[in-house]
PDB file of C-alpha atoms in Angstrom:
ATOM      1  CA  MET A 263       6.531  -0.870  -9.637  1.00 73.00           C
ATOM      2  CA  LEU A 264       8.786  -1.012 -12.532  1.00 77.00           C
ATOM      3  CA  ARG A 265       6.158  -0.136 -14.874  1.00 78.00           C
ATOM      4  CA  ARG A 266       5.274   3.266 -12.726  1.00 79.00           C
ATOM      5  CA  LEU A 267       8.855   4.448 -13.117  1.00 81.00           C
ATOM      6  CA  PRO A 268       9.797   6.808 -16.063  1.00 80.00           C
ATOM      7  CA  GLN A 269      10.219   4.936 -19.145  1.00 84.00           C
ATOM      8  CA  PRO A 270      12.454   4.145 -20.807  1.00 90.00           C
ATOM      9  CA  ILE A 271      14.160   3.028 -17.491  1.00 87.00           C
ATOM     10  CA  ASP A 272      17.433   4.414 -17.174  1.00 89.00           C
ATOM     11  CA  ALA A 273      18.891   1.170 -14.775  1.00 90.00           C
ATOM     12  CA  VAL A 274      21.660   2.745 -13.373  1.00 92.00           C
ATOM     13  CA  ALA A 275      19.807   6.015 -11.852  1.00 89.00           C
ATOM     14  CA  ALA A 276      16.623   4.046 -10.921  1.00 88.00           C
ATOM     15  CA  THR A 277      19.115   0.877  -9.155  1.00 90.00           C
ATOM     16  CA  ALA A 278      20.698   4.292  -7.315  1.00 91.00           C
ATOM     17  CA  ASP A 279      17.255   5.892  -6.457  1.00 89.00           C
ATOM     18  CA  LEU A 280      15.393   2.651  -5.312  1.00 90.00           C
ATOM     19  CA  GLY A 281      18.753   2.019  -3.096  1.00 91.00           C
ATOM     20  CA  ALA A 282      18.683   4.930  -1.631  1.00 90.00           C
ATOM     21  CA  ALA A 283      14.646   4.607  -0.961  1.00 91.00           C
ATOM     22  CA  VAL A 284      15.102   1.529   0.824  1.00 92.00           C
ATOM     23  CA  ALA A 285      18.153   2.584   2.913  1.00 92.00           C
ATOM     24  CA  ALA A 286      15.765   5.568   3.974  1.00 91.00           C
ATOM     25  CA  LEU A 287      12.975   3.115   4.910  1.00 92.00           C
ATOM     26  CA  GLY A 288      15.768   1.186   7.088  1.00 90.00           C
ATOM     27  CA  ASP A 289      14.481  -1.942   9.303  1.00 89.00           C
ATOM     28  CA  LEU A 290      10.893  -0.572   8.892  1.00 93.00           C
ATOM     29  CA  PRO A 291      10.252   0.677  12.626  1.00 92.00           C
ATOM     30  CA  ALA A 292       6.700   0.971  13.702  1.00 91.00           C
ATOM     31  CA  ASN A 293       6.921   4.545  14.281  1.00 90.00           C
ATOM     32  CA  LEU A 294       7.337   4.535  10.433  1.00 91.00           C
ATOM     33  CA  ILE A 295       5.185   1.905   8.695  1.00 92.00           C
ATOM     34  CA  GLY A 296       2.376   1.671  11.928  1.00 88.00           C
ATOM     35  CA  GLY A 297       0.517  -0.790  13.542  1.00 88.00           C
ATOM     36  CA  ALA A 298      -1.287  -2.619  10.605  1.00 84.00           C
ATOM     37  CA  GLU A 299       1.910  -3.243   8.341  1.00 88.00           C
ATOM     38  CA  SER A 300       3.866  -4.007  11.678  1.00 91.00           C
ATOM     39  CA  THR A 301       1.191  -6.573  12.324  1.00 89.00           C
ATOM     40  CA  ALA A 302       1.646  -7.915   8.717  1.00 86.00           C
ATOM     41  CA  LEU A 303       5.040  -8.083   8.761  1.00 91.00           C
ATOM     42  CA  ALA A 304       5.289  -9.625  11.792  1.00 93.00           C
ATOM     43  CA  GLU A 305       2.952 -12.863  10.530  1.00 90.00           C
ATOM     44  CA  ARG A 306       5.145 -13.045   7.166  1.00 91.00           C
ATOM     45  CA  THR A 307       8.046 -13.587   9.356  1.00 94.00           C
ATOM     46  CA  ALA A 308       6.254 -16.091  11.359  1.00 95.00           C
ATOM     47  CA  ALA A 309       5.138 -17.706   8.396  1.00 93.00           C
ATOM     48  CA  PHE A 310       8.972 -18.153   7.082  1.00 95.00           C
ATOM     49  CA  GLU A 311      10.111 -19.091  10.494  1.00 95.00           C
ATOM     50  CA  ALA A 312       7.336 -22.015  10.211  1.00 95.00           C
ATOM     51  CA  MET A 313       8.796 -23.075   7.367  1.00 95.00           C
ATOM     52  CA  GLY A 314      12.469 -23.101   8.607  1.00 95.00           C
ATOM     53  CA  ALA A 315      13.920 -19.833   8.023  1.00 94.00           C
ATOM     54  CA  PRO A 316      16.387 -18.540  10.612  1.00 93.00           C
ATOM     55  CA  ASP A 317      15.566 -15.493  12.034  1.00 84.00           C
ATOM     56  CA  GLY A 318      17.224 -12.882  10.341  1.00 88.00           C
ATOM     57  CA  VAL A 319      16.207 -14.402   6.953  1.00 95.00           C
ATOM     58  CA  ALA A 320      12.761 -14.920   7.825  1.00 95.00           C
ATOM     59  CA  ARG A 321      12.569 -11.093   8.860  1.00 94.00           C
ATOM     60  CA  ARG A 322      14.340  -9.806   5.625  1.00 94.00           C
ATOM     61  CA  ALA A 323      12.178 -12.297   3.734  1.00 95.00           C
ATOM     62  CA  ALA A 324       9.190 -10.883   5.034  1.00 94.00           C
ATOM     63  CA  ALA A 325      10.229  -7.177   4.598  1.00 94.00           C
ATOM     64  CA  LEU A 326      10.603  -6.998   0.825  1.00 93.00           C
ATOM     65  CA  GLU A 327       6.965  -6.919   0.484  1.00 89.00           C
ATOM     66  CA  THR A 328       6.800  -4.031   2.616  1.00 91.00           C
ATOM     67  CA  LEU A 329       9.628  -2.389   0.592  1.00 92.00           C
ATOM     68  CA  ALA A 330       8.034  -3.019  -2.819  1.00 90.00           C
ATOM     69  CA  ALA A 331       6.533   0.009  -1.894  1.00 92.00           C
ATOM     70  CA  ALA A 332       9.844   1.734  -1.853  1.00 93.00           C
ATOM     71  CA  GLY A 333       9.648   3.176  -5.705  1.00 91.00           C
ATOM     72  CA  ASP A 334       6.497   4.573  -5.436  1.00 93.00           C
ATOM     73  CA  LEU A 335       7.370   6.607  -1.981  1.00 93.00           C
ATOM     74  CA  MET A 336      10.232   7.576  -4.119  1.00 93.00           C
ATOM     75  CA  LEU A 337       8.410   9.169  -6.779  1.00 91.00           C
ATOM     76  CA  ALA A 338       5.758  10.664  -4.493  1.00 93.00           C
ATOM     77  CA  ALA A 339       8.540  12.340  -2.020  1.00 92.00           C
ATOM     78  CA  ARG A 340      10.109  14.046  -5.328  1.00 91.00           C
ATOM     79  CA  ALA A 341       7.009  14.911  -6.958  1.00 91.00           C
ATOM     80  CA  ASN A 342       5.836  16.638  -3.991  1.00 92.00           C
ATOM     81  CA  GLU A 343       9.155  17.730  -3.063  1.00 92.00           C
ATOM     82  CA  VAL A 344       8.841  15.819   0.919  1.00 93.00           C
ATOM     83  CA  SER A 345      11.167  13.382   2.317  1.00 92.00           C
ATOM     84  CA  ILE A 346      10.803   9.742   1.738  1.00 92.00           C
ATOM     85  CA  GLU A 347      10.046   9.509   5.514  1.00 92.00           C
ATOM     86  CA  ALA A 348       7.271  11.757   5.677  1.00 93.00           C
ATOM     87  CA  ALA A 349       5.745   9.916   2.329  1.00 94.00           C
ATOM     88  CA  ALA A 350       6.057   6.461   3.869  1.00 94.00           C
ATOM     89  CA  ARG A 351       4.407   7.787   7.128  1.00 93.00           C
ATOM     90  CA  LEU A 352       1.445   9.000   5.069  1.00 95.00           C
ATOM     91  CA  TYR A 353       1.326   5.979   2.961  1.00 95.00           C
ATOM     92  CA  PHE A 354       0.856   3.437   5.528  1.00 94.00           C
ATOM     93  CA  ARG A 355      -1.474   5.725   7.812  1.00 94.00           C
ATOM     94  CA  LEU A 356      -3.589   5.658   4.635  1.00 93.00           C
ATOM     95  CA  GLY A 357      -3.241   1.938   3.910  1.00 92.00           C
ATOM     96  CA  GLU A 358      -4.456   1.555   7.946  1.00 91.00           C
ATOM     97  CA  ARG A 359      -7.165   4.078   7.428  1.00 92.00           C
ATOM     98  CA  LEU A 360      -8.612   2.275   4.358  1.00 93.00           C
ATOM     99  CA  SER A 361      -7.916  -1.262   5.119  1.00 89.00           C
ATOM    100  CA  LEU A 362      -5.434  -1.768   2.182  1.00 90.00           C
ATOM    101  CA  ALA A 363      -3.020  -4.228   4.364  1.00 82.00           C
ATOM    102  CA  ALA A 364      -6.052  -6.613   4.765  1.00 83.00           C
ATOM    103  CA  LEU A 365      -7.141  -6.446   1.016  1.00 89.00           C
ATOM    104  CA  ALA A 366      -3.198  -7.293   0.234  1.00 86.00           C
ATOM    105  CA  THR A 367      -3.109  -9.944   2.418  1.00 83.00           C
ATOM    106  CA  ALA A 368      -6.478 -11.496   1.138  1.00 87.00           C
ATOM    107  CA  ALA A 369      -5.279 -10.999  -2.472  1.00 89.00           C
ATOM    108  CA  GLN A 370      -1.936 -12.958  -1.856  1.00 85.00           C
ATOM    109  CA  LYS A 371      -4.692 -15.976  -0.730  1.00 85.00           C
ATOM    110  CA  LEU A 372      -6.514 -15.851  -3.621  1.00 89.00           C
ATOM    111  CA  PRO A 373      -6.315 -19.527  -5.425  1.00 89.00           C
ATOM    112  CA  ARG A 374      -3.459 -19.882  -7.644  1.00 89.00           C
ATOM    113  CA  GLU A 375      -4.245 -23.083  -9.306  1.00 89.00           C
ATOM    114  CA  GLY A 376      -4.366 -22.891 -13.352  1.00 89.00           C
ATOM    115  CA  GLN A 377      -2.773 -19.770 -15.453  1.00 91.00           C
ATOM    116  CA  TRP A 378      -5.776 -17.425 -15.259  1.00 90.00           C
ATOM    117  CA  PRO A 379      -6.775 -17.558 -11.655  1.00 89.00           C
ATOM    118  CA  ALA A 380      -2.636 -17.015 -11.030  1.00 91.00           C
ATOM    119  CA  GLN A 381      -3.011 -14.178 -13.651  1.00 92.00           C
ATOM    120  CA  ALA A 382      -5.918 -12.690 -11.789  1.00 91.00           C
ATOM    121  CA  ALA A 383      -4.636 -12.884  -8.339  1.00 90.00           C
ATOM    122  CA  LEU A 384      -1.473 -10.991  -9.119  1.00 90.00           C
ATOM    123  CA  ALA A 385      -3.573  -8.058 -11.359  1.00 92.00           C
ATOM    124  CA  VAL A 386      -5.761  -7.613  -8.135  1.00 92.00           C
ATOM    125  CA  GLN A 387      -2.135  -7.120  -6.162  1.00 91.00           C
ATOM    126  CA  ASP A 388      -0.696  -4.664  -8.914  1.00 91.00           C
ATOM    127  CA  GLU A 389      -4.130  -2.806  -8.761  1.00 93.00           C
ATOM    128  CA  LEU A 390      -3.751  -2.575  -5.072  1.00 94.00           C
ATOM    129  CA  ALA A 391      -0.286  -1.554  -5.119  1.00 92.00           C
ATOM    130  CA  THR A 392      -1.193   1.114  -8.033  1.00 93.00           C
ATOM    131  CA  LEU A 393      -4.229   2.225  -6.018  1.00 95.00           C
ATOM    132  CA  HIS A 394      -2.030   3.000  -3.100  1.00 95.00           C
ATOM    133  CA  ALA A 395       0.503   4.742  -4.737  1.00 94.00           C
ATOM    134  CA  ASP A 396      -2.211   6.884  -6.727  1.00 95.00           C
ATOM    135  CA  LEU A 397      -4.189   7.670  -3.334  1.00 96.00           C
ATOM    136  CA  LEU A 398      -0.647   8.775  -1.254  1.00 96.00           C
ATOM    137  CA  ALA A 399       0.066  11.121  -4.850  1.00 94.00           C
ATOM    138  CA  SER A 400      -3.911  12.672  -4.207  1.00 95.00           C
ATOM    139  CA  ALA A 401      -3.160  13.091  -0.307  1.00 95.00           C
ATOM    140  CA  LEU A 402       0.271  14.638  -0.782  1.00 95.00           C
ATOM    141  CA  THR A 403      -1.564  17.204  -3.200  1.00 93.00           C
ATOM    142  CA  ALA A 404      -4.276  17.803  -0.931  1.00 92.00           C
ATOM    143  CA  ALA A 405      -2.104  18.166   2.029  1.00 90.00           C
ATOM    144  CA  HIS A 406       1.429  19.286   0.914  1.00 82.00           C
ATOM    145  CA  ASP A 407       1.974  21.730   3.489  1.00 86.00           C
ATOM    146  CA  VAL A 408       1.519  19.452   6.537  1.00 90.00           C
ATOM    147  CA  ALA A 409       3.200  16.334   4.948  1.00 86.00           C
ATOM    148  CA  ASP A 410       5.318  15.794   7.782  1.00 88.00           C
ATOM    149  CA  ASP A 411       2.162  15.408  10.101  1.00 93.00           C
ATOM    150  CA  PRO A 412       0.126  12.204   8.847  1.00 92.00           C
ATOM    151  CA  GLU A 413      -3.067  13.004  10.716  1.00 93.00           C
ATOM    152  CA  ALA A 414      -3.130  16.538   9.722  1.00 94.00           C
ATOM    153  CA  ALA A 415      -2.315  15.491   6.081  1.00 94.00           C
ATOM    154  CA  LEU A 416      -5.132  12.647   6.077  1.00 94.00           C
ATOM    155  CA  GLY A 417      -7.536  15.046   7.993  1.00 94.00           C
ATOM    156  CA  ARG A 418      -7.350  17.225   5.212  1.00 95.00           C
ATOM    157  CA  TRP A 419      -7.254  14.715   2.287  1.00 96.00           C
ATOM    158  CA  SER A 420     -10.486  13.262   4.080  1.00 95.00           C
ATOM    159  CA  ALA A 421     -12.661  16.267   4.603  1.00 94.00           C
ATOM    160  CA  PRO A 422     -13.906  16.650   0.669  1.00 95.00           C
ATOM    161  CA  ARG A 423     -14.282  12.935   0.527  1.00 95.00           C
ATOM    162  CA  LYS A 424     -16.509  12.458   3.439  1.00 94.00           C
ATOM    163  CA  LEU A 425     -19.558  10.968   1.739  1.00 93.00           C
ATOM    164  CA  ALA A 426     -17.339   8.624   0.167  1.00 93.00           C
ATOM    165  CA  LEU A 427     -15.002   7.700   2.796  1.00 94.00           C
ATOM    166  CA  GLU A 428     -18.433   6.498   4.382  1.00 93.00           C
ATOM    167  CA  ARG A 429     -19.215   4.612   1.717  1.00 92.00           C
ATOM    168  CA  VAL A 430     -15.976   3.004   1.625  1.00 92.00           C
ATOM    169  CA  ASN A 431     -16.488   2.291   6.047  1.00 89.00           C
ATOM    170  CA  ARG A 432     -19.610   0.699   5.145  1.00 89.00           C
ATOM    171  CA  LEU A 433     -18.203  -1.907   2.468  1.00 88.00           C
ATOM    172  CA  MET A 434     -14.817  -2.897   4.844  1.00 85.00           C
ATOM    173  CA  ARG A 435     -16.198  -2.926   8.145  1.00 81.00           C
ATOM    174  CA  GLU A 436     -19.990  -4.269   7.528  1.00 79.00           C
ATOM    175  CA  ASP A 437     -19.894  -6.030   4.031  1.00 78.00           C
ATOM    176  CA  LEU A 438     -16.362  -7.446   3.812  1.00 79.00           C
ATOM    177  CA  ALA A 439     -15.967  -8.040   7.331  1.00 73.00           C
ATOM    178  CA  ALA A 440     -19.146  -9.961   7.832  1.00 72.00           C
ATOM    179  CA  ALA A 441     -18.188 -12.225   4.583  1.00 74.00           C
ATOM    180  CA  GLY A 442     -14.826 -13.589   6.326  1.00 74.00           C
ATOM    181  CA  ALA A 443     -12.477 -14.675   3.425  1.00 80.00           C
ATOM    182  CA  LEU A 444     -12.505 -12.516   0.264  1.00 85.00           C
ATOM    183  CA  ASP A 445     -12.619 -13.843  -3.151  1.00 88.00           C
ATOM    184  CA  LEU A 446     -11.698 -12.050  -6.345  1.00 90.00           C
ATOM    185  CA  ALA A 447     -15.128 -10.536  -6.683  1.00 89.00           C
ATOM    186  CA  MET A 448     -15.167  -8.701  -3.122  1.00 88.00           C
ATOM    187  CA  LEU A 449     -11.779  -7.487  -3.852  1.00 92.00           C
ATOM    188  CA  SER A 450     -12.628  -6.048  -7.148  1.00 91.00           C
ATOM    189  CA  VAL A 451     -15.521  -4.343  -5.652  1.00 90.00           C
ATOM    190  CA  ALA A 452     -13.511  -3.143  -2.857  1.00 92.00           C
ATOM    191  CA  THR A 453     -10.926  -1.832  -5.256  1.00 93.00           C
ATOM    192  CA  ALA A 454     -13.469   0.019  -7.472  1.00 93.00           C
ATOM    193  CA  GLU A 455     -15.010   1.549  -4.316  1.00 93.00           C
ATOM    194  CA  LEU A 456     -11.359   2.850  -3.144  1.00 95.00           C
ATOM    195  CA  ARG A 457     -10.375   4.167  -6.607  1.00 95.00           C
ATOM    196  CA  THR A 458     -13.269   6.704  -6.395  1.00 93.00           C
ATOM    197  CA  LEU A 459     -11.404   8.742  -3.420  1.00 94.00           C
ATOM    198  CA  VAL A 460      -8.037   9.228  -5.795  1.00 93.00           C
TER     199      VAL A 460
END
C-alpha cells in the first residue's frame, strides 16, 4: 500500500490521511465490509484466540489485515470524490463478487520455507491487494454517480464485462473450487484472469 501512495511520501500527511481512513472504517461492521470479509475476520480472530490471545487483542490483530486496505480506499475515495465508506462498501462487495477474500486466504497459506517460496507468496499477496485496488478504481470510474449504492455500481461496472466475468466465474466456481487447496500456479492464473476485468 505504501508503494501506491504518491512518491516521495510525505510521512506526516500520509500518517494523518491513513489515520482518518482507518477511523472511518471504525470497528469493521458487517454492513460495511460484507459477509465474506466478516467471515474471514472471524476466522483470523479465532486463530489468534486459539494461540492464547485475549479476545480484544485477537480481534484487533485480526483486523489489521482488513485495515491494510485503508490507504487504497483513501486514494480511491479522494480520486473519485466519494466517501471512504462508499468506497469501502464497493471494495468489499467487489471482493465478494470476485472471491478475492478466498484468494487472499489461499495466498496466506502458500508454503514459505526458503527465501524464494516466501518471496513468491508475498508477491502474490501484494498483487492481489493491488488488483483489488485497481478493480475498485475501475468500478468507481464506471459508476461514480451511483457509488453510494454498491449493488447499482457493481451492476453498471459488470455490464460491459459480461463475457470476462463469465470466464472468471467458471474459473472460480468450477476449476479452482474443484482443486481444493490452491497453489502458486493456480493463484497466478486466477490473478491474471481477474486482471482482464480492470
